[in-house]
Amino acid sequence: MIKSFRLQLTAWYLLLFTLLFTAFSIFLYEVLSKALYKRLDENLSSEVSTAAGLFRGEMAEFKGDASGAALEAMSEMSIRGVVVGVFEGNKLLASNTPLKGRELLAVVADAAAAEAPEVRTTLPRYGKHGTRAVARRFVVDGRQYVLLAAESLHSVKADLGVVRHVLFLALPLIVLIAGAGGFLLATKNLAPLRWMAEQARNITDKNLHNRLDIGAANDELMMLADSFNELLSRLDRSFETMRRFVADASHELRTGEADVALDHDRGPAEYRESLAVIQDEARRLTRLIDDLLNLARADAGHVSLRIEEFYVNDLLAECCRSIQTKANAKKIDLECHCPEDVAYRGDQELIRRVVLNLLENAIRYTPEGGRVEVKVEDSASELHIQVADTGIGIPPETATHVFERFYRGDQARSRQNGGFGLGLSIVKWIAESHNGSVELSTKPGLGSTFTVLLHR
Ligand code: ADP
């Protein structure tokens, strides 16, 4: 098998070209051959007509002496390579040049007996190159005669021979030129691919921000380069978020508080304070590890939902109660609107995570004195849980990324109060595992609304 794509393309191109050229040559040869035979037949037919006319005229003059009339008529026929003869039955009355041969007599006999008045036939073995013969039956003074005109196929065969030669010579020449042209074309068109491969080979995790540049290439290669560049962008973003995560996580894990507390002896109040900080950090870390484990299990397909029926209104009320202290601390007005007795079948603990994550974010990203509202809309086929805040909102360029793992908005980072950027990816995963989805509508400076759509 040919390994090179360039050679493969050229080979296919050549094969197709050769087939096409051969088919075209055969077609051309056939058409030409038919045209030459037709012209020959028309010529012979017109000779027969002329001879028949002359013979009729002479018969009138010779008063029924067929031999005399035939001799006279034939002497008036030009010789020019066409043999013309008048027959009565299978007896030759006269011809313009000496005429003999059983094959010709057979044609005459055919014409005498055939249904059609004229017979056209090729006699391949008559003469050196074969002969074409036209015989026509006609009646003068109540007696039947046959007029025969025959011509050697020499000139037709010579013409066809020339065409055959030209085609046979042209084929290898044209295939050679087409092959070279095809190879050059393939080389030229595939050059950007080589160039792309070379550039791609030089891209590592250190220079993921590099992009392929293939200059002015055709649409398909541009598409390939664009797709590859998009892939690089995605990889670059993932690497960047991973790098950020590792940096942030290692920062979080350096729990300086214990070092400070153990530095020297302190009073019980100070120890209590330090312990409270350490407890807080321990909670955050436990939460991070939980989140990571959950996502890892979800990726591995190891999470099985514990489906049960529960009241969403009760669940929301519990969530709001548990977050109330945080809301109070920031003087945020937390409102929980939910109709009574909204039953839903799903994994209660996971749905609780969804609501808590959204509420925690809402409180976290809403400045003091703001408002956070939880609403439920219930219909026969769907359940919408909506968490709306009057917080900092999310810029449009960020909004598309907030559901990505480890993604944290810059505002969140600079405020140093964000989580690890896993909260919303967990919300999304839980909603999707319940055949649902999450939607975000937000305006920077005005607030954000997250809506979780769950199918019943
Ligand atoms: P984090 O742990 O950083 O809150 P999330 O996955 O929960 O991670 O959120 C990702 C990012 O989305 C946050 O860093 C923040 O920039 C943005 N975000 C999430 N919720 C809100 C909100 N209610 N208001 C404004 N920004 C938000």
GROMACS .gro file of N, CA and C in nm, residues 123-277:
model
  465
  123LEU      N    1  -1.747  -0.689  -4.669
  123LEU     CA    2  -1.687  -0.819  -4.702
  123LEU      C    3  -1.542  -0.814  -4.654
  124PRO      N    4  -1.518  -0.864  -4.532
  124PRO     CA    5  -1.385  -0.844  -4.472
  124PRO      C    6  -1.273  -0.912  -4.550
  125ARG      N    7  -1.306  -1.023  -4.621
  125ARG     CA    8  -1.196  -1.095  -4.687
  125ARG      C    9  -1.187  -1.068  -4.837
  126TYR      N   10  -1.270  -0.980  -4.884
  126TYR     CA   11  -1.263  -0.949  -5.027
  126TYR      C   12  -1.167  -0.832  -5.047
  127GLY      N   13  -1.063  -0.856  -5.127
  127GLY     CA   14  -0.961  -0.751  -5.147
  127GLY      C   15  -0.865  -0.752  -5.028
  128LYS      N   16  -0.761  -0.671  -5.042
  128LYS     CA   17  -0.654  -0.673  -4.942
  128LYS      C   18  -0.700  -0.618  -4.808
  129HIS      N   19  -0.786  -0.515  -4.813
  129HIS     CA   20  -0.826  -0.448  -4.689
  129HIS      C   21  -0.972  -0.471  -4.655
  130GLY      N   22  -1.037  -0.563  -4.729
  130GLY     CA   23  -1.182  -0.580  -4.710
  130GLY      C   24  -1.256  -0.482  -4.800
  131THR      N   25  -1.383  -0.508  -4.820
  131THR     CA   26  -1.460  -0.426  -4.915
  131THR      C   27  -1.598  -0.396  -4.857
  132ARG      N   28  -1.647  -0.278  -4.892
  132ARG     CA   29  -1.784  -0.243  -4.854
  132ARG      C   30  -1.866  -0.247  -4.983
  133ALA      N   31  -1.983  -0.312  -4.977
  133ALA     CA   32  -2.062  -0.327  -5.099
  133ALA      C   33  -2.206  -0.284  -5.075
  134VAL      N   34  -2.262  -0.216  -5.179
  134VAL     CA   35  -2.404  -0.178  -5.174
  134VAL      C   36  -2.468  -0.235  -5.301
  135ALA      N   37  -2.577  -0.311  -5.284
  135ALA     CA   38  -2.644  -0.369  -5.402
  135ALA      C   39  -2.790  -0.328  -5.397
  136ARG      N   40  -2.845  -0.287  -5.515
  136ARG     CA   41  -2.985  -0.244  -5.518
  136ARG      C   42  -3.058  -0.312  -5.634
  137ARG      N   43  -3.173  -0.358  -5.598
  137ARG     CA   44  -3.255  -0.428  -5.699
  137ARG      C   45  -3.346  -0.325  -5.765
  138PHE      N   46  -3.364  -0.340  -5.899
  138PHE     CA   47  -3.460  -0.250  -5.964
  138PHE      C   48  -3.516  -0.319  -6.089
  139VAL      N   49  -3.628  -0.265  -6.136
  139VAL     CA   50  -3.697  -0.333  -6.246
  139VAL      C   51  -3.703  -0.239  -6.365
  140VAL      N   52  -3.663  -0.293  -6.486
  140VAL     CA   53  -3.677  -0.215  -6.609
  140VAL      C   54  -3.755  -0.302  -6.708
  141ASP      N   55  -3.857  -0.246  -6.765
  141ASP     CA   56  -3.942  -0.318  -6.862
  141ASP      C   57  -3.986  -0.454  -6.807
  142GLY      N   58  -4.020  -0.459  -6.685
  142GLY     CA   59  -4.074  -0.582  -6.625
  142GLY      C   60  -3.968  -0.684  -6.587
  143ARG      N   61  -3.838  -0.654  -6.611
  143ARG     CA   62  -3.733  -0.750  -6.573
  143ARG      C   63  -3.651  -0.692  -6.458
  144GLN      N   64  -3.610  -0.787  -6.367
  144GLN     CA   65  -3.538  -0.739  -6.248
  144GLN      C   66  -3.387  -0.743  -6.269
  145TYR      N   67  -3.323  -0.636  -6.234
  145TYR     CA   68  -3.177  -0.627  -6.242
  145TYR      C   69  -3.124  -0.590  -6.103
  146VAL      N   70  -2.996  -0.614  -6.082
  146VAL     CA   71  -2.933  -0.570  -5.956
  146VAL      C   72  -2.810  -0.487  -5.991
  147LEU      N   73  -2.798  -0.372  -5.924
  147LEU     CA   74  -2.679  -0.289  -5.946
  147LEU      C   75  -2.590  -0.298  -5.823
  148LEU      N   76  -2.465  -0.325  -5.845
  148LEU     CA   77  -2.373  -0.342  -5.733
  148LEU      C   78  -2.264  -0.237  -5.739
  149ALA      N   79  -2.236  -0.173  -5.624
  149ALA     CA   80  -2.120  -0.083  -5.617
  149ALA      C   81  -2.036  -0.128  -5.498
  150ALA      N   82  -1.905  -0.141  -5.517
  150ALA     CA   83  -1.819  -0.188  -5.407
  150ALA      C   84  -1.692  -0.105  -5.406
  151GLU      N   85  -1.643  -0.081  -5.281
  151GLU     CA   86  -1.519  -0.002  -5.270
  151GLU      C   87  -1.433  -0.062  -5.160
  152SER      N   88  -1.305  -0.059  -5.183
  152SER     CA   89  -1.212  -0.113  -5.083
  152SER      C   90  -1.222  -0.029  -4.954
  153LEU      N   91  -1.201  -0.098  -4.840
  153LEU     CA   92  -1.205  -0.027  -4.710
  153LEU      C   93  -1.072   0.038  -4.677
  154HIS      N   94  -0.982   0.035  -4.777
  154HIS     CA   95  -0.846   0.083  -4.751
  154HIS      C   96  -0.842   0.222  -4.687
  155SER      N   97  -0.914   0.319  -4.750
  155SER     CA   98  -0.901   0.457  -4.700
  155SER      C   99  -0.966   0.471  -4.564
  156VAL      N  100  -1.081   0.403  -4.543
  156VAL     CA  101  -1.146   0.412  -4.412
  156VAL      C  102  -1.052   0.356  -4.306
  157LYS      N  103  -0.993   0.238  -4.337
  157LYS     CA  104  -0.905   0.176  -4.238
  157LYS      C  105  -0.781   0.260  -4.212
  158ALA      N  106  -0.732   0.323  -4.322
  158ALA     CA  107  -0.613   0.406  -4.304
  158ALA      C  108  -0.645   0.524  -4.213
  159ASP      N  109  -0.762   0.587  -4.236
  159ASP     CA  110  -0.800   0.702  -4.151
  159ASP      C  111  -0.814   0.659  -4.004
  160LEU      N  112  -0.884   0.545  -3.985
  160LEU     CA  113  -0.903   0.497  -3.847
  160LEU      C  114  -0.769   0.461  -3.784
  161GLY      N  115  -0.679   0.405  -3.869
  161GLY     CA  116  -0.546   0.368  -3.820
  161GLY      C  117  -0.472   0.489  -3.766
  162VAL      N  118  -0.482   0.600  -3.840
  162VAL     CA  119  -0.413   0.722  -3.796
  162VAL      C  120  -0.468   0.765  -3.660
  163VAL      N  121  -0.602   0.762  -3.650
  163VAL     CA  122  -0.663   0.805  -3.523
  163VAL      C  123  -0.618   0.713  -3.409
  164ARG      N  124  -0.616   0.581  -3.438
  164ARG     CA  125  -0.573   0.485  -3.334
  164ARG      C  126  -0.431   0.515  -3.287
  165HIS      N  127  -0.346   0.544  -3.385
  165HIS     CA  128  -0.207   0.572  -3.351
  165HIS      C  129  -0.196   0.694  -3.263
  166VAL      N  130  -0.267   0.799  -3.304
  166VAL     CA  131  -0.261   0.923  -3.228
  166VAL      C  132  -0.305   0.898  -3.084
  167LEU      N  133  -0.417   0.824  -3.070
  167LEU     CA  134  -0.470   0.799  -2.935
  167LEU      C  135  -0.371   0.715  -2.853
  168PHE      N  136  -0.315   0.611  -2.915
  168PHE     CA  137  -0.222   0.525  -2.840
  168PHE      C  138  -0.097   0.601  -2.797
  169LEU      N  139  -0.052   0.692  -2.885
  169LEU     CA  140   0.066   0.771  -2.849
  169LEU      C  141   0.032   0.874  -2.744
  170ALA      N  142  -0.091   0.931  -2.758
  170ALA     CA  143  -0.129   1.039  -2.668
  170ALA      C  144  -0.150   0.988  -2.527
  171LEU      N  145  -0.202   0.862  -2.515
  171LEU     CA  146  -0.238   0.812  -2.382
  171LEU      C  147  -0.121   0.819  -2.282
  172PRO      N  148  -0.007   0.754  -2.314
  172PRO     CA  149   0.101   0.761  -2.215
  172PRO      C  150   0.150   0.903  -2.190
  173LEU      N  151   0.150   0.982  -2.299
  173LEU     CA  152   0.198   1.119  -2.286
  173LEU      C  153   0.106   1.199  -2.192
  174ILE      N  154  -0.023   1.185  -2.216
  174ILE     CA  155  -0.120   1.260  -2.136
  174ILE      C  156  -0.119   1.210  -1.991
  175VAL      N  157  -0.108   1.077  -1.974
  175VAL     CA  158  -0.104   1.022  -1.838
  175VAL      C  159   0.019   1.075  -1.764
  176LEU      N  160   0.130   1.084  -1.838
  176LEU     CA  161   0.253   1.135  -1.777
  176LEU      C  162   0.236   1.280  -1.732
  177ILE      N  163   0.180   1.361  -1.824
  177ILE     CA  164   0.162   1.503  -1.792
  177ILE      C  165   0.062   1.517  -1.677
  178ALA      N  166  -0.049   1.439  -1.685
  178ALA     CA  167  -0.152   1.449  -1.580
  178ALA      C  168  -0.095   1.404  -1.445
  179GLY      N  169  -0.014   1.298  -1.449
  179GLY     CA  170   0.046   1.248  -1.324
  179GLY      C  171   0.134   1.353  -1.260
  180ALA      N  172   0.219   1.414  -1.345
  180ALA     CA  173   0.309   1.516  -1.290
  180ALA      C  174   0.228   1.634  -1.237
  181GLY      N  175   0.125   1.674  -1.315
  181GLY     CA  176   0.039   1.786  -1.272
  181GLY      C  177  -0.032   1.751  -1.143
  182GLY      N  178  -0.088   1.630  -1.135
  182GLY     CA  179  -0.160   1.587  -1.014
  182GLY      C  180  -0.068   1.588  -0.894
  183PHE      N  181   0.053   1.540  -0.914
  183PHE     CA  182   0.148   1.533  -0.802
  183PHE      C  183   0.182   1.674  -0.753
  184LEU      N  184   0.205   1.764  -0.852
  184LEU     CA  185   0.238   1.902  -0.814
  184LEU      C  186   0.122   1.966  -0.738
  185LEU      N  187   0.000   1.943  -0.791
  185LEU     CA  188  -0.120   2.000  -0.725
  185LEU      C  189  -0.135   1.948  -0.583
  186ALA      N  190  -0.119   1.814  -0.571
  186ALA     CA  191  -0.135   1.753  -0.437
  186ALA      C  192  -0.030   1.810  -0.343
  187THR      N  193   0.094   1.823  -0.394
  187THR     CA  194   0.202   1.877  -0.310
  187THR      C  195   0.168   2.017  -0.265
  188LYS      N  196   0.120   2.098  -0.362
  188LYS     CA  197   0.092   2.239  -0.330
  188LYS      C  198  -0.023   2.246  -0.228
  189ASN      N  199  -0.129   2.168  -0.252
  189ASN     CA  200  -0.246   2.178  -0.164
  189ASN      C  201  -0.223   2.119  -0.026
  190LEU      N  202  -0.132   2.022  -0.019
  190LEU     CA  203  -0.111   1.959   0.111
  190LEU      C  204   0.002   2.025   0.192
  191ALA      N  205   0.070   2.119   0.125
  191ALA     CA  206   0.182   2.184   0.196
  191ALA      C  207   0.138   2.245   0.329
  192PRO      N  208   0.021   2.314   0.333
  192PRO     CA  209  -0.020   2.372   0.462
  192PRO      C  210  -0.037   2.265   0.571
  193LEU      N  211  -0.074   2.143   0.531
  193LEU     CA  212  -0.091   2.035   0.630
  193LEU      C  213   0.042   2.004   0.698
  194ARG      N  214   0.147   1.994   0.614
  194ARG     CA  215   0.281   1.968   0.670
  194ARG      C  216   0.321   2.079   0.765
  195TRP      N  217   0.294   2.200   0.717
  195TRP     CA  218   0.331   2.318   0.794
  195TRP      C  219   0.256   2.318   0.927
  196MET      N  220   0.126   2.279   0.921
  196MET     CA  221   0.046   2.271   1.042
  196MET      C  222   0.102   2.166   1.137
  197ALA      N  223   0.135   2.049   1.080
  197ALA     CA  224   0.186   1.940   1.163
  197ALA      C  225   0.314   1.984   1.234
  198GLU      N  226   0.400   2.055   1.157
  198GLU     CA  227   0.525   2.101   1.217
  198GLU      C  228   0.500   2.196   1.334
  199GLN      N  229   0.406   2.290   1.310
  199GLN     CA  230   0.375   2.386   1.418
  199GLN      C  231   0.314   2.314   1.537
  200ALA      N  232   0.221   2.218   1.507
  200ALA     CA  233   0.152   2.148   1.616
  200ALA      C  234   0.253   2.071   1.700
  201ARG      N  235   0.356   2.014   1.632
  201ARG     CA  236   0.456   1.935   1.703
  201ARG      C  237   0.531   2.022   1.805
  202ASN      N  238   0.541   2.151   1.775
  202ASN     CA  239   0.617   2.239   1.865
  202ASN      C  240   0.534   2.295   1.979
  203ILE      N  241   0.404   2.260   1.983
  203ILE     CA  242   0.320   2.314   2.091
  203ILE      C  243   0.320   2.216   2.208
  204THR      N  244   0.360   2.265   2.324
  204THR     CA  245   0.360   2.181   2.444
  204THR      C  246   0.278   2.251   2.551
  205ASP      N  247   0.273   2.194   2.672
  205ASP     CA  248   0.196   2.261   2.778
  205ASP      C  249   0.257   2.395   2.816
  206LYS      N  250   0.383   2.418   2.774
  206LYS     CA  251   0.448   2.545   2.808
  206LYS      C  252   0.402   2.659   2.716
  207ASN      N  253   0.368   2.626   2.594
  207ASN     CA  254   0.328   2.735   2.502
  207ASN      C  255   0.193   2.706   2.438
  208LEU      N  256   0.099   2.666   2.524
  208LEU     CA  257  -0.036   2.633   2.476
  208LEU      C  258  -0.108   2.754   2.419
  209HIS      N  259  -0.057   2.875   2.449
  209HIS     CA  260  -0.124   2.993   2.396
  209HIS      C  261  -0.086   3.018   2.250
  210ASN      N  262   0.015   2.945   2.198
  210ASN     CA  263   0.049   2.957   2.055
  210ASN      C  264  -0.066   2.903   1.971
  211ARG      N  265  -0.083   2.961   1.853
  211ARG     CA  266  -0.189   2.913   1.764
  211ARG      C  267  -0.130   2.878   1.628
  212LEU      N  268  -0.197   2.790   1.557
  212LEU     CA  269  -0.149   2.754   1.423
  212LEU      C  270  -0.175   2.869   1.328
  213ASP      N  271  -0.074   2.896   1.244
  213ASP     CA  272  -0.093   2.999   1.143
  213ASP      C  273  -0.065   2.934   1.009
  214ILE      N  274  -0.167   2.925   0.922
  214ILE     CA  275  -0.138   2.862   0.793
  214ILE      C  276  -0.156   2.961   0.678
  215GLY      N  277  -0.160   3.088   0.712
  215GLY     CA  278  -0.167   3.191   0.608
  215GLY      C  279  -0.293   3.176   0.525
  216ALA      N  280  -0.276   3.196   0.391
  216ALA     CA  281  -0.395   3.188   0.305
  216ALA      C  282  -0.410   3.046   0.254
  217ALA      N  283  -0.489   2.963   0.318
  217ALA     CA  284  -0.512   2.827   0.270
  217ALA      C  285  -0.658   2.817   0.225
  218ASN      N  286  -0.692   2.699   0.171
  218ASN     CA  287  -0.832   2.686   0.127
  218ASN      C  288  -0.924   2.664   0.249
  219ASP      N  289  -1.055   2.672   0.222
  219ASP     CA  290  -1.155   2.671   0.330
  219ASP      C  291  -1.142   2.550   0.422
  220GLU      N  292  -1.126   2.431   0.360
  220GLU     CA  293  -1.125   2.309   0.440
  220GLU      C  294  -1.007   2.310   0.538
  221LEU      N  295  -0.888   2.351   0.487
  221LEU     CA  296  -0.772   2.352   0.575
  221LEU      C  297  -0.787   2.461   0.681
  222MET      N  298  -0.848   2.574   0.641
  222MET     CA  299  -0.874   2.680   0.738
  222MET      C  300  -0.962   2.627   0.850
  223MET      N  301  -1.062   2.546   0.810
  223MET     CA  302  -1.156   2.491   0.907
  223MET      C  303  -1.079   2.400   1.004
  224LEU      N  304  -0.990   2.319   0.946
  224LEU     CA  305  -0.911   2.228   1.029
  224LEU      C  306  -0.826   2.308   1.128
  225ALA      N  307  -0.759   2.412   1.074
  225ALA     CA  308  -0.672   2.493   1.160
  225ALA      C  309  -0.755   2.561   1.267
  226ASP      N  310  -0.874   2.613   1.228
  226ASP     CA  311  -0.959   2.680   1.327
  226ASP      C  312  -1.003   2.583   1.436
  227SER      N  313  -1.044   2.462   1.395
  227SER     CA  314  -1.088   2.364   1.495
  227SER      C  315  -0.973   2.332   1.589
  228PHE      N  316  -0.854   2.316   1.529
  228PHE     CA  317  -0.738   2.283   1.610
  228PHE      C  318  -0.707   2.397   1.707
  229ASN      N  319  -0.719   2.520   1.655
  229ASN     CA  320  -0.692   2.636   1.742
  229ASN      C  321  -0.795   2.646   1.853
  230GLU      N  322  -0.922   2.612   1.820
  230GLU     CA  323  -1.025   2.615   1.926
  230GLU      C  324  -0.993   2.510   2.032
  231LEU      N  325  -0.948   2.393   1.983
  231LEU     CA  326  -0.910   2.287   2.078
  231LEU      C  327  -0.797   2.337   2.169
  232LEU      N  328  -0.699   2.405   2.106
  232LEU     CA  329  -0.588   2.459   2.186
  232LEU      C  330  -0.640   2.558   2.289
  233SER      N  331  -0.736   2.644   2.247
  233SER     CA  332  -0.789   2.743   2.341
  233SER      C  333  -0.854   2.673   2.459
  234ARG      N  334  -0.932   2.566   2.428
  234ARG     CA  335  -0.999   2.496   2.537
  234ARG      C  336  -0.896   2.433   2.631
  235LEU      N  337  -0.795   2.370   2.569
  235LEU     CA  338  -0.690   2.307   2.651
  235LEU      C  339  -0.620   2.412   2.736
  236ASP      N  340  -0.590   2.525   2.670
  236ASP     CA  341  -0.521   2.633   2.739
  236ASP      C  342  -0.601   2.678   2.860
  237ARG      N  343  -0.735   2.694   2.838
  237ARG     CA  344  -0.820   2.738   2.950
  237ARG      C  345  -0.821   2.635   3.061
  238SER      N  346  -0.832   2.504   3.021
  238SER     CA  347  -0.835   2.400   3.124
  238SER      C  348  -0.705   2.400   3.203
  239PHE      N  349  -0.592   2.409   3.128
  239PHE     CA  350  -0.463   2.411   3.197
  239PHE      C  351  -0.456   2.529   3.292
  240GLU      N  352  -0.505   2.645   3.243
  240GLU     CA  353  -0.498   2.766   3.324
  240GLU      C  354  -0.580   2.748   3.451
  241THR      N  355  -0.704   2.694   3.436
  241THR     CA  356  -0.788   2.679   3.555
  241THR      C  357  -0.726   2.577   3.650
  242MET      N  358  -0.666   2.471   3.594
  242MET     CA  359  -0.601   2.372   3.680
  242MET      C  360  -0.485   2.437   3.756
  243ARG      N  361  -0.409   2.519   3.681
  243ARG     CA  362  -0.294   2.584   3.744
  243ARG      C  363  -0.341   2.675   3.857
  244ARG      N  364  -0.449   2.751   3.825
  244ARG     CA  365  -0.503   2.842   3.926
  244ARG      C  366  -0.551   2.762   4.047
  245PHE      N  367  -0.620   2.651   4.016
  245PHE     CA  368  -0.675   2.571   4.125
  245PHE      C  369  -0.564   2.521   4.215
  246VAL      N  370  -0.457   2.469   4.150
  246VAL     CA  371  -0.347   2.415   4.232
  246VAL      C  372  -0.290   2.527   4.319
  247ALA      N  373  -0.273   2.647   4.257
  247ALA     CA  374  -0.218   2.759   4.333
  247ALA      C  375  -0.312   2.795   4.449
  248ASP      N  376  -0.443   2.806   4.416
  248ASP     CA  377  -0.539   2.844   4.520
  248ASP      C  378  -0.547   2.739   4.630
  249ALA      N  379  -0.554   2.611   4.587
  249ALA     CA  380  -0.571   2.504   4.684
  249ALA      C  381  -0.450   2.500   4.776
  250SER      N  382  -0.329   2.515   4.718
  250SER     CA  383  -0.212   2.506   4.805
  250SER      C  384  -0.209   2.625   4.900
  251HIS      N  385  -0.263   2.737   4.850
  251HIS     CA  386  -0.269   2.854   4.937
  251HIS      C  387  -0.364   2.825   5.055
  252GLU      N  388  -0.481   2.767   5.022
  252GLU     CA  389  -0.580   2.737   5.125
  252GLU      C  390  -0.526   2.635   5.226
  253LEU      N  391  -0.450   2.539   5.170
  253LEU     CA  392  -0.404   2.431   5.257
  253LEU      C  393  -0.297   2.477   5.357
  254ARG      N  394  -0.235   2.590   5.326
  254ARG     CA  395  -0.136   2.641   5.421
  254ARG      C  396  -0.211   2.708   5.536
  255THR      N  397  -0.264   2.626   5.627
  255THR     CA  398  -0.347   2.682   5.735
  255THR      C  399  -0.257   2.748   5.838
  256GLY      N  400  -0.232   2.873   5.815
  256GLY     CA  401  -0.139   2.948   5.900
  256GLY      C  402  -0.186   2.964   6.043
  257GLU      N  403  -0.319   2.953   6.063
  257GLU     CA  404  -0.373   2.983   6.196
  257GLU      C  405  -0.313   2.893   6.305
  258ALA      N  406  -0.299   2.763   6.277
  258ALA     CA  407  -0.247   2.670   6.377
  258ALA      C  408  -0.104   2.711   6.414
  259ASP      N  409  -0.024   2.748   6.309
  259ASP     CA  410   0.114   2.791   6.338
  259ASP      C  411   0.114   2.910   6.432
  260VAL      N  412   0.026   3.006   6.402
  260VAL     CA  413   0.021   3.128   6.484
  260VAL      C  414  -0.016   3.092   6.628
  261ALA      N  415  -0.120   3.002   6.643
  261ALA     CA  416  -0.169   2.968   6.775
  261ALA      C  417  -0.062   2.896   6.857
  262LEU      N  418   0.017   2.813   6.787
  262LEU     CA  419   0.117   2.733   6.860
  262LEU      C  420   0.248   2.809   6.884
  263ASP      N  421   0.253   2.926   6.825
  263ASP     CA  422   0.375   3.005   6.829
  263ASP      C  423   0.424   3.027   6.973
  264HIS      N  424   0.333   3.072   7.060
  264HIS     CA  425   0.367   3.083   7.204
  264HIS      C  426   0.239   3.072   7.285
  265ASP      N  427   0.255   3.065   7.417
  265ASP     CA  428   0.137   3.045   7.503
  265ASP      C  429   0.038   3.160   7.489
  266ARG      N  430  -0.093   3.123   7.491
  266ARG     CA  431  -0.196   3.225   7.478
  266ARG      C  432  -0.306   3.200   7.579
  267GLY      N  433  -0.390   3.297   7.595
  267GLY     CA  434  -0.503   3.284   7.687
  267GLY      C  435  -0.612   3.201   7.623
  268PRO      N  436  -0.708   3.145   7.706
  268PRO     CA  437  -0.815   3.059   7.653
  268PRO      C  438  -0.899   3.129   7.545
  269ALA      N  439  -0.923   3.256   7.561
  269ALA     CA  440  -1.008   3.327   7.462
  269ALA      C  441  -0.941   3.325   7.326
  270GLU      N  442  -0.809   3.349   7.328
  270GLU     CA  443  -0.734   3.351   7.201
  270GLU      C  444  -0.734   3.213   7.137
  271TYR      N  445  -0.713   3.109   7.222
  271TYR     CA  446  -0.715   2.972   7.170
  271TYR      C  447  -0.851   2.941   7.108
  272ARG      N  448  -0.959   2.985   7.179
  272ARG     CA  449  -1.093   2.958   7.129
  272ARG      C  450  -1.110   3.021   6.990
  273GLU      N  451  -1.062   3.143   6.981
  273GLU     CA  452  -1.075   3.215   6.854
  273GLU      C  453  -1.000   3.140   6.743
  274SER      N  454  -0.874   3.099   6.778
  274SER     CA  455  -0.794   3.026   6.679
  274SER      C  456  -0.863   2.896   6.639
  275LEU      N  457  -0.917   2.825   6.742
  275LEU     CA  458  -0.984   2.698   6.712
  275LEU      C  459  -1.102   2.721   6.618
  276ALA      N  460  -1.174   2.831   6.643
  276ALA     CA  461  -1.290   2.861   6.558
  276ALA      C  462  -1.244   2.881   6.413
  277VAL      N  463  -1.132   2.954   6.396
  277VAL     CA  464  -1.080   2.977   6.260
  277VAL      C  465  -1.039   2.844   6.198
   0.00000   0.00000   0.00000
